[in-house]
mmCIF file of C-alpha atoms and ligand atoms in Angstrom:
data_model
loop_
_atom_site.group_PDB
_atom_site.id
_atom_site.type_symbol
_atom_site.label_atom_id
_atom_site.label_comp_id
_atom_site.label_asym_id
_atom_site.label_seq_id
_atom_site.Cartn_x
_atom_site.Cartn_y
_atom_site.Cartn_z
ATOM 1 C CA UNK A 1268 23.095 10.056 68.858
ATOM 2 C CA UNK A 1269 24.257 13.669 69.613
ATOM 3 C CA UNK A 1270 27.474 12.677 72.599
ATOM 4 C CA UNK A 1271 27.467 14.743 75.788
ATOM 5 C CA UNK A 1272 30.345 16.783 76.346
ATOM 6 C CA UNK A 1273 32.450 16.552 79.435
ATOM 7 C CA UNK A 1274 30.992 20.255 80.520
ATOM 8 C CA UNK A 1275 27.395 19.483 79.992
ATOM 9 C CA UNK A 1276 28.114 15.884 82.318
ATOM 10 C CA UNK A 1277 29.235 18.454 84.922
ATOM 11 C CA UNK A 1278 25.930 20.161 84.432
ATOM 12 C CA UNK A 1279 24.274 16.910 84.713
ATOM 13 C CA UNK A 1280 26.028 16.093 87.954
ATOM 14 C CA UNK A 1281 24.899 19.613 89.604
ATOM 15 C CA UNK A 1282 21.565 19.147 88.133
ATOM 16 C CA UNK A 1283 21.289 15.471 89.577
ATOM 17 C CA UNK A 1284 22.635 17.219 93.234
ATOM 18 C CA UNK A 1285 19.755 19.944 92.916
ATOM 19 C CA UNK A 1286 17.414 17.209 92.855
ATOM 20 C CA UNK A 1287 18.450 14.918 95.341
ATOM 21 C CA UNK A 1288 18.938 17.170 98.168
ATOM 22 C CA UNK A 1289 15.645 18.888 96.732
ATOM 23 C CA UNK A 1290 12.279 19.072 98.660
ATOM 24 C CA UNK A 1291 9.719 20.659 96.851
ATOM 25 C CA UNK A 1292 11.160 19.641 93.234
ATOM 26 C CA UNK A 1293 8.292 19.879 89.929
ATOM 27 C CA UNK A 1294 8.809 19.675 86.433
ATOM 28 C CA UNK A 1295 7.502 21.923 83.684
ATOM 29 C CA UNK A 1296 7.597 20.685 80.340
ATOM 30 C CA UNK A 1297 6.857 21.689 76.478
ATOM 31 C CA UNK A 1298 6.662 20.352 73.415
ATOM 32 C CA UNK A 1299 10.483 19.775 73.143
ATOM 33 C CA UNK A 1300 10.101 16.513 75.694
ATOM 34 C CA UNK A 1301 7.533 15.127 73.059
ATOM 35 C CA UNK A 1302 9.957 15.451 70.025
ATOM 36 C CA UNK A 1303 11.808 12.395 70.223
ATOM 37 C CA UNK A 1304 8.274 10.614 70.127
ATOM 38 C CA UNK A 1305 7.850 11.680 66.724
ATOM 39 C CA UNK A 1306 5.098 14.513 67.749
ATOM 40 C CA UNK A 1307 6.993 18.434 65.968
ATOM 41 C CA UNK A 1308 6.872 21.072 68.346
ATOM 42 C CA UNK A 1309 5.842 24.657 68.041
ATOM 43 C CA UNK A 1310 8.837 26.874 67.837
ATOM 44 C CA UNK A 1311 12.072 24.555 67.382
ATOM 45 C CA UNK A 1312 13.443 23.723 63.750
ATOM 46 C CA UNK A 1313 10.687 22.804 61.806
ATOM 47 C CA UNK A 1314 8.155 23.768 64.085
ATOM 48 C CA UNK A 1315 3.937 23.711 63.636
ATOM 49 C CA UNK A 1316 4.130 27.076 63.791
ATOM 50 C CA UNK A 1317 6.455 27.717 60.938
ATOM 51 C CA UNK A 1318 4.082 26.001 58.662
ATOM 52 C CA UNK A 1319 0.811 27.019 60.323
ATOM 53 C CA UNK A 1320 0.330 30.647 61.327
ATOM 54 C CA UNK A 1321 -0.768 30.011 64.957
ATOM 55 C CA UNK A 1322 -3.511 33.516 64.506
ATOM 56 C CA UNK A 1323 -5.101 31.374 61.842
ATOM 57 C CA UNK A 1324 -4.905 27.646 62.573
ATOM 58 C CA UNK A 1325 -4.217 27.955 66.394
ATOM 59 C CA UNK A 1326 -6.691 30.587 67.716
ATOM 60 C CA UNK A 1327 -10.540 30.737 69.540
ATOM 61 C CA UNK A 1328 -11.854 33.451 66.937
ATOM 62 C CA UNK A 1329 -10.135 32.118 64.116
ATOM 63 C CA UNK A 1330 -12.083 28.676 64.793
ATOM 64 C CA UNK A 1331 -14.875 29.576 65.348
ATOM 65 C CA UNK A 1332 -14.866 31.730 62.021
ATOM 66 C CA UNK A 1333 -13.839 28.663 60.548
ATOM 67 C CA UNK A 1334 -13.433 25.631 63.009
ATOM 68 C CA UNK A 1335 -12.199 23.671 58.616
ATOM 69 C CA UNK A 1336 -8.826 25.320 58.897
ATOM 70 C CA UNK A 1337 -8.418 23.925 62.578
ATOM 71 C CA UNK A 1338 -9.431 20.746 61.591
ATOM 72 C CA UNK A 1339 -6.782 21.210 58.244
ATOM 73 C CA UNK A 1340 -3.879 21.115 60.824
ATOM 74 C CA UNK A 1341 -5.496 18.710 63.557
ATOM 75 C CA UNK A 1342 -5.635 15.803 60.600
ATOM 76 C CA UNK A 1343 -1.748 16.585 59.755
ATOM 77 C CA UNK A 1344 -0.669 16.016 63.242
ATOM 78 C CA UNK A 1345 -3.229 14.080 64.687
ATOM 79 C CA UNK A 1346 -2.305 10.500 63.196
ATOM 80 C CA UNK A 1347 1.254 11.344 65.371
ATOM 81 C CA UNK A 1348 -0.315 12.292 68.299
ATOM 82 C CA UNK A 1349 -2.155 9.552 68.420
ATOM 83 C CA UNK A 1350 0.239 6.817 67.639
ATOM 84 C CA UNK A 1351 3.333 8.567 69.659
ATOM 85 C CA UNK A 1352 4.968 6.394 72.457
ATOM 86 C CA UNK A 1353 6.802 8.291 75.821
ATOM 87 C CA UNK A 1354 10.234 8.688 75.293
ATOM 88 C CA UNK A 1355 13.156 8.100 77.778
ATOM 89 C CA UNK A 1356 12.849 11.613 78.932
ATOM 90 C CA UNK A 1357 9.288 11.076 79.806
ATOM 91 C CA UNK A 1358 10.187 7.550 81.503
ATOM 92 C CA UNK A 1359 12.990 9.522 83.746
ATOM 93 C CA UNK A 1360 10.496 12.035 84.872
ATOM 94 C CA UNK A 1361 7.839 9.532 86.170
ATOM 95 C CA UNK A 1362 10.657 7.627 87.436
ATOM 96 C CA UNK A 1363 11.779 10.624 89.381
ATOM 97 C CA UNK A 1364 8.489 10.896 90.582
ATOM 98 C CA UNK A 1365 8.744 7.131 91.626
ATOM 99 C CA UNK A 1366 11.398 8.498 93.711
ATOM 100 C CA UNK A 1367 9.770 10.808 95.143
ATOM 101 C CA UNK A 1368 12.011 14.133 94.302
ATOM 102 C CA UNK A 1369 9.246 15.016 91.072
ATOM 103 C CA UNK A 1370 6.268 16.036 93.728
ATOM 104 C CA UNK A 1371 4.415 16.648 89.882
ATOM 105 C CA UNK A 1372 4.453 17.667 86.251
ATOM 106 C CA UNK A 1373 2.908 20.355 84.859
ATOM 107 C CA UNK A 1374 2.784 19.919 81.579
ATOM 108 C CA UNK A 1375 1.813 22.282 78.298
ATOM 109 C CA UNK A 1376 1.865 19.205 76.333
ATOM 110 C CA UNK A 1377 -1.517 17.594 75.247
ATOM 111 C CA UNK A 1378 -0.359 14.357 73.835
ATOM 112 C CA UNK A 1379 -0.948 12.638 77.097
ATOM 113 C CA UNK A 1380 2.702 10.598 76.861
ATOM 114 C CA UNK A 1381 3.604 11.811 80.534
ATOM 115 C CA UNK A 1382 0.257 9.626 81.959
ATOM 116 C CA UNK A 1383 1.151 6.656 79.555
ATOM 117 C CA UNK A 1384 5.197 6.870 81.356
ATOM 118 C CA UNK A 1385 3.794 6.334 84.195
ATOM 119 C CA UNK A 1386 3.532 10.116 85.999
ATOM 120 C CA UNK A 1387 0.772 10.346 88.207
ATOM 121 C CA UNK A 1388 0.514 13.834 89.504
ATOM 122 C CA UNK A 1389 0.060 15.579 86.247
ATOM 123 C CA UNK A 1390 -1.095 19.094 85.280
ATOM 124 C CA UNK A 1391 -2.229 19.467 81.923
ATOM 125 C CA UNK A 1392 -2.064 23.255 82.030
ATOM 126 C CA UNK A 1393 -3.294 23.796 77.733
ATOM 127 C CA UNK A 1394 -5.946 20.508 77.948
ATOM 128 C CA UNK A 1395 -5.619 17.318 76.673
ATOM 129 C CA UNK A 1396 -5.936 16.184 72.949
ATOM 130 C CA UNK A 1397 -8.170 13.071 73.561
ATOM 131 C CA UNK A 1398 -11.220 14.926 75.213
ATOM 132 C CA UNK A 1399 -13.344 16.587 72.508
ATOM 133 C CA UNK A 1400 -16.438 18.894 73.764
ATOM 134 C CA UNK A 1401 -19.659 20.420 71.683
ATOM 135 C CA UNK A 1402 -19.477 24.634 71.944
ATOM 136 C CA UNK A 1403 -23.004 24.756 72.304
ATOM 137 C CA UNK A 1404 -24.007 21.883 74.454
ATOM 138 C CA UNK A 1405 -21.062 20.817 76.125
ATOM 139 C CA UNK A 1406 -21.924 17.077 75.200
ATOM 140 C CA UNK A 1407 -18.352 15.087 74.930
ATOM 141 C CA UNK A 1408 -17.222 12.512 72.623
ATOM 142 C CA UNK A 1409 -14.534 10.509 72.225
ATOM 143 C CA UNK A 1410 -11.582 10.200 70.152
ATOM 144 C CA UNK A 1411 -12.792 7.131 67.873
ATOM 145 C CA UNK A 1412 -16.361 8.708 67.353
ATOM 146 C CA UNK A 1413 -13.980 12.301 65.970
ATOM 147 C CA UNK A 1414 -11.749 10.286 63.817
ATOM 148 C CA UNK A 1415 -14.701 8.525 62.727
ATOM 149 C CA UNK A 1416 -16.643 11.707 61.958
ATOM 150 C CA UNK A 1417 -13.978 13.339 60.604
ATOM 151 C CA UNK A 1418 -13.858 10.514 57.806
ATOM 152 C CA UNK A 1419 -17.789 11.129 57.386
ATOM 153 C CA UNK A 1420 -18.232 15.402 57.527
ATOM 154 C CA UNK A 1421 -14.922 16.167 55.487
ATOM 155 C CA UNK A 1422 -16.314 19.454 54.999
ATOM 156 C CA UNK A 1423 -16.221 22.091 57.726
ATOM 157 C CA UNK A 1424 -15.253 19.913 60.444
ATOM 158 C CA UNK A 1425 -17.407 17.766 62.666
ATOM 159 C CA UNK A 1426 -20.949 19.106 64.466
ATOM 160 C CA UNK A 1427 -22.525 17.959 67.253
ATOM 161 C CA UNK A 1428 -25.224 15.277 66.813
ATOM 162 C CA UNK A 1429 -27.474 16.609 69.411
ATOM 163 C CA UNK A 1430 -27.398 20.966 68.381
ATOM 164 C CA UNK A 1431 -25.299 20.579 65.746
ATOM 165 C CA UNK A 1432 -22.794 23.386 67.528
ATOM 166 C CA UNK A 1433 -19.148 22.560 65.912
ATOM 167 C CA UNK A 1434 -16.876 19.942 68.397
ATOM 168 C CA UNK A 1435 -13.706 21.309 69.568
ATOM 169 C CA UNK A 1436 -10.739 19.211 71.280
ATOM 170 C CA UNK A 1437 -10.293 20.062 75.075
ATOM 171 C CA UNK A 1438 -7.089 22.182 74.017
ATOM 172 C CA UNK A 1439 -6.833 25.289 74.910
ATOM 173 C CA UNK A 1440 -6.170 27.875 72.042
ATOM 174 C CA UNK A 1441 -4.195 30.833 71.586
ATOM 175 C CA UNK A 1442 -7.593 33.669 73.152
ATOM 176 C CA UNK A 1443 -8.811 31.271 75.375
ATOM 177 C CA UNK A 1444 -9.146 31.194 79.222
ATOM 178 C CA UNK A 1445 -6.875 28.280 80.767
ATOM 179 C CA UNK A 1446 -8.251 25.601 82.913
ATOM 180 C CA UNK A 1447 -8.598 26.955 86.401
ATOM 181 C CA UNK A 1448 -7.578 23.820 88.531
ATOM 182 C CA UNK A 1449 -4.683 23.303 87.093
ATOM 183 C CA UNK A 1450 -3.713 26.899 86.699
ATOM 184 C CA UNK A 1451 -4.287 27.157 90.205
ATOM 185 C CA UNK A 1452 -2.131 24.218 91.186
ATOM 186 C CA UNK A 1453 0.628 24.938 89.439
ATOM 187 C CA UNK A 1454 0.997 28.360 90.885
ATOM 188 C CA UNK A 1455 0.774 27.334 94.440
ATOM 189 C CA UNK A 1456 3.326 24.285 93.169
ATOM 190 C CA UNK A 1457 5.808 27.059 91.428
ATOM 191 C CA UNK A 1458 5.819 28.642 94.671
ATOM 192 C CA UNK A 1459 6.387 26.398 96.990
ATOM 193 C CA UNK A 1460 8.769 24.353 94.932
ATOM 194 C CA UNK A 1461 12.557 24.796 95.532
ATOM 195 C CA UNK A 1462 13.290 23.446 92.552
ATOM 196 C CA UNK A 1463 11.843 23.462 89.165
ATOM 197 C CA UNK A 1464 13.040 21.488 86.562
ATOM 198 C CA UNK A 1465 11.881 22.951 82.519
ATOM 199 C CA UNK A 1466 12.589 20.239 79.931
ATOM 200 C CA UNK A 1467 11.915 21.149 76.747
ATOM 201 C CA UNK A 1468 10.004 24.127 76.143
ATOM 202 C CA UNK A 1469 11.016 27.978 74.551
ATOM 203 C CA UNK A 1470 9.280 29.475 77.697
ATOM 204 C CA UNK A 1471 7.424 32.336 75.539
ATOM 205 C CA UNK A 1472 3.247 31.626 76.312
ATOM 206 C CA UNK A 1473 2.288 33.610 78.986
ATOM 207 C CA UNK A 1474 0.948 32.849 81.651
ATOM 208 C CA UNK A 1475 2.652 29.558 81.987
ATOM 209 C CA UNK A 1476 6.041 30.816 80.781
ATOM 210 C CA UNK A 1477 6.090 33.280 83.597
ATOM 211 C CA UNK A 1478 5.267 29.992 86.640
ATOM 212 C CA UNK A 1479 9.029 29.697 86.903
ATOM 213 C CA UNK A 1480 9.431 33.359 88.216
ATOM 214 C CA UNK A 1481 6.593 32.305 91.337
ATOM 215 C CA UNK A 1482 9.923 29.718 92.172
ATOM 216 C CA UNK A 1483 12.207 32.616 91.818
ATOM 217 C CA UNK A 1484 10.417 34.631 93.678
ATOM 218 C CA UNK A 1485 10.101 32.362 96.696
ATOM 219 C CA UNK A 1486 13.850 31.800 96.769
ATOM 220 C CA UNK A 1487 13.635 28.623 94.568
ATOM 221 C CA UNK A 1488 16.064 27.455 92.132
ATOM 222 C CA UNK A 1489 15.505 26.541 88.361
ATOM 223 C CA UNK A 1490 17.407 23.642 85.968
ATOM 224 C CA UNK A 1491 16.733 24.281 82.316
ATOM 225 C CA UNK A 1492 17.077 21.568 80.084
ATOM 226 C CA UNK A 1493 16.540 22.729 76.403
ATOM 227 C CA UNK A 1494 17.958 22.969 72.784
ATOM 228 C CA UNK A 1495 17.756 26.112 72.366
ATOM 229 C CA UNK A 1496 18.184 29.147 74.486
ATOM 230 C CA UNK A 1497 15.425 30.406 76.677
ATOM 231 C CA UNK A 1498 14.785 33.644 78.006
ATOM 232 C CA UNK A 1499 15.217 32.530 81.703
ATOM 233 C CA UNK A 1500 18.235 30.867 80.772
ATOM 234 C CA UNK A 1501 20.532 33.805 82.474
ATOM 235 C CA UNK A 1502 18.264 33.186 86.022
ATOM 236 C CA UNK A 1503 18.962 29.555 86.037
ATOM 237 C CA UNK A 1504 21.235 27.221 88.609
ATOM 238 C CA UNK A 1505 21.957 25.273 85.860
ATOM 239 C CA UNK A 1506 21.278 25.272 81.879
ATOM 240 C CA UNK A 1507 21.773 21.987 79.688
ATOM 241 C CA UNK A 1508 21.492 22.602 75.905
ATOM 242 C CA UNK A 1509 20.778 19.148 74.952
ATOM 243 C CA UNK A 1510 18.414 16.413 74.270
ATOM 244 C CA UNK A 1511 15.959 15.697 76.935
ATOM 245 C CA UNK A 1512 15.527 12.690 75.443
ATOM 246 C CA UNK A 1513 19.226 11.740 76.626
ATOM 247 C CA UNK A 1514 19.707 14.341 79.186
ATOM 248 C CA UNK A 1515 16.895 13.138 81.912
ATOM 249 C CA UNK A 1516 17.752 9.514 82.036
ATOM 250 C CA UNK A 1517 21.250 10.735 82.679
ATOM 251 C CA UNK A 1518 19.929 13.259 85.678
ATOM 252 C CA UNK A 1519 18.314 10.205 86.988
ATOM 253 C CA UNK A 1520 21.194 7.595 86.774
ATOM 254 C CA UNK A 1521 23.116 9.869 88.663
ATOM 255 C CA UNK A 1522 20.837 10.867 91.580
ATOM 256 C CA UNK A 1523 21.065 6.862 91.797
ATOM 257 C CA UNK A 1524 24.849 6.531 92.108
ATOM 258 C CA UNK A 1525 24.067 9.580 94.817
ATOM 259 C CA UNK A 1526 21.448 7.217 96.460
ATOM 260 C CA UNK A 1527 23.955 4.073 96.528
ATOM 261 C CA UNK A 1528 26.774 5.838 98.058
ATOM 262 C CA UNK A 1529 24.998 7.163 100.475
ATOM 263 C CA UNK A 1530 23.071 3.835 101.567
ATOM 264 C CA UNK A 1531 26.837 2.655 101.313
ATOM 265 C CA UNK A 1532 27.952 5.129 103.860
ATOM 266 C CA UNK A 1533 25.007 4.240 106.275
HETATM 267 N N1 LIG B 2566 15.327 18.236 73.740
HETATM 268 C C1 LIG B 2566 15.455 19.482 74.258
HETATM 269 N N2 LIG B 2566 14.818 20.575 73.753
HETATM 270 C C2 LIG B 2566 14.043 20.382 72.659
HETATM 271 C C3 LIG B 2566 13.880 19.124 72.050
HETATM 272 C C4 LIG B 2566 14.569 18.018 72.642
HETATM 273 N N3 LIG B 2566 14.466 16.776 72.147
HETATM 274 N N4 LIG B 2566 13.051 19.272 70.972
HETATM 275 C C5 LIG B 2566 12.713 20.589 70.928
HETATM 276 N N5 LIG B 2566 13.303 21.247 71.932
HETATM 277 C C6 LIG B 2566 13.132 22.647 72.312
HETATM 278 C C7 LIG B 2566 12.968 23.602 71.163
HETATM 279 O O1 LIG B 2566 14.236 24.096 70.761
HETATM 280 C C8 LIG B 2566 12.106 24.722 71.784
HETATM 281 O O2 LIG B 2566 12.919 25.703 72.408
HETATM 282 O O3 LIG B 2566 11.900 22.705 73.005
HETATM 283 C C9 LIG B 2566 11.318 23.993 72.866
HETATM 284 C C10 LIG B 2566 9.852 23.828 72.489
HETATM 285 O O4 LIG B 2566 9.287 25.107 72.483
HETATM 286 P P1 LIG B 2566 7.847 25.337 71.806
HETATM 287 O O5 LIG B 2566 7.824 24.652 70.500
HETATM 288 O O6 LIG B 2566 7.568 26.799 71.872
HETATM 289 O O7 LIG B 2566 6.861 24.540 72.747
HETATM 290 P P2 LIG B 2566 6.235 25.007 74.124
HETATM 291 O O8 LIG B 2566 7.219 25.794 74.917
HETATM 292 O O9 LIG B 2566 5.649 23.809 74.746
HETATM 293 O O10 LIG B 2566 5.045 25.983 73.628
HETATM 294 C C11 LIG B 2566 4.128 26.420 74.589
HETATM 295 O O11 LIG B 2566 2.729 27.318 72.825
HETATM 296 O O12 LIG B 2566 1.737 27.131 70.778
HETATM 297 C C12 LIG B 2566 1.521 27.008 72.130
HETATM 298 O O13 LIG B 2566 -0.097 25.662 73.125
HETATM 299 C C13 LIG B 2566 1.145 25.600 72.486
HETATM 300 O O14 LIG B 2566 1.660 24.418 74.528
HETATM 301 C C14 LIG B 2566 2.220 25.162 73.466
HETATM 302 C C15 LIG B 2566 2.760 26.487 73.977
HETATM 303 ZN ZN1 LIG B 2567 -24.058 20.053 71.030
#
């Protein structure tokens, strides 16, 4: 268990402060909040993308050239996905939205582990891994009739039992347009929120890596809590290069010493 150092408990400290006195507060997260749940991200060490070029196994044309190679990856990382559990940094955000200082998540993640915390107001900005869809009819199935097709059509990956059209999941992929509601929302959330919180994510897939310069914009402030750097990291309050995993139960532990002492002072 990687300790935190008496500078990054500072950090926590101002980062627990941001929140409390916060009005407007939302959370974006990536793939790193989904890490300690056993589910590899895209960029860290060890990354999808390192072993999977994203062009071939992560993009619109590319599947529908070939929707096999897609399906090559999805079977790797799919038994994960499936089985993952939230993690404590998940828990602290829907407990911070319990509080009522998260007003929502927006989320790139499709693993679903924010809903199964316990968040309720959440934006799943790149889909959701267990809705599937037909690209010719639109007809939906669910996960358990895909696992069990994928067992049956090994080649090619599964078709459509009404047109026969290949079945996609509902995640968005690299050339694809994003979902419009929750694109929408999450702008008009970015700018009215005076503080975001980003757990876990490298910040470089447009648009969504650029919501956290609507808060800038509009005067809001940003807390970046990642393992790596970030290329926002230089406009932020308050950076924390650590696990959020350990770091967000901490955040929230300490906005509850806030609460106490000030219920003590009433
Ligand atoms: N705690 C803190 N940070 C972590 C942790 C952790 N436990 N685990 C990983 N990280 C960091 C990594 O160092 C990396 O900087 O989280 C970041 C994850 O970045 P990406 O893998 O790029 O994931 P994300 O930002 O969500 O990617 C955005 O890209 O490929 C597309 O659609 C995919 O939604 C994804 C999008
Ligand atoms: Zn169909």
């Amino acid at each position: 268990m990687k300790i935190v150092k008496l500078e990054e408990k500072t950090k926590i400290r101002r980062a627990a402060e941001l929140l409390y006195n916060s009005k407007e507060a939302i959370v974006l997260t990536g793939a790193g909040v989904s890490t300690e749940s056993g589910i590899p991200d895209f960029r860290g060490d060890g990354g999808i993308w390192e072993k999977y070029k994203p062009e071939i196994y992560g993009n619109i044309q590319a599947f529908l050239k070939n929707p096999a190679k897609f399906w090559e990856l999805a079977q790797e990382i799919a038994p994960n996905l499936f089985k993952a559990k939230p993690n404590p940094g998940h828990y602290a955000l829907a407990e911070l939205e319990k509080m009522d200082i998260l007003k929502a998540v927006i989320t790139q993640n499709v693993d679903e582990l924010h809903q199964k915390a316990g968040s309720i107001i959440v934006y799943e900005v790149h889909g959701n891994i267990n809705r599937f869809n037909c690209l010719g009819c639109k007809s939906s199935y669910t996960k358990d009739q895909i696992m069990r097709k994928l067992k049956k059509e090994k080649k090619g990956g599964p078709l459509c039992d009404f047109c026969s059209a290949p079945l996609k999941p509902s995640v968005v992929l690299f050339g694809e347009g994003l979902p419009t509601f929750e694109i929408y929302q999450s702008r008009a959330l970015a700018q009215k929120a005076d503080i975001m919180l980003i757990a876990g994510s490298s910040l470089e897939v447009a648009p969504i890596c650029d919501l956290p310069l609507y808060t800038l914009r509009d005067g809001g402030k940003l807390i970046i809590v990642n393992d790596q750097p970030t290329h926002l990291d230089k406009r932020a309050e308050v950076v924390i290069r650590h696990k959020t995993g350990i770091v967000l139960p901490l955040i929230v532990e300490k906005i509850k010493n806030m609460q106490q002492e000030q219920d003590g002072n009433n």
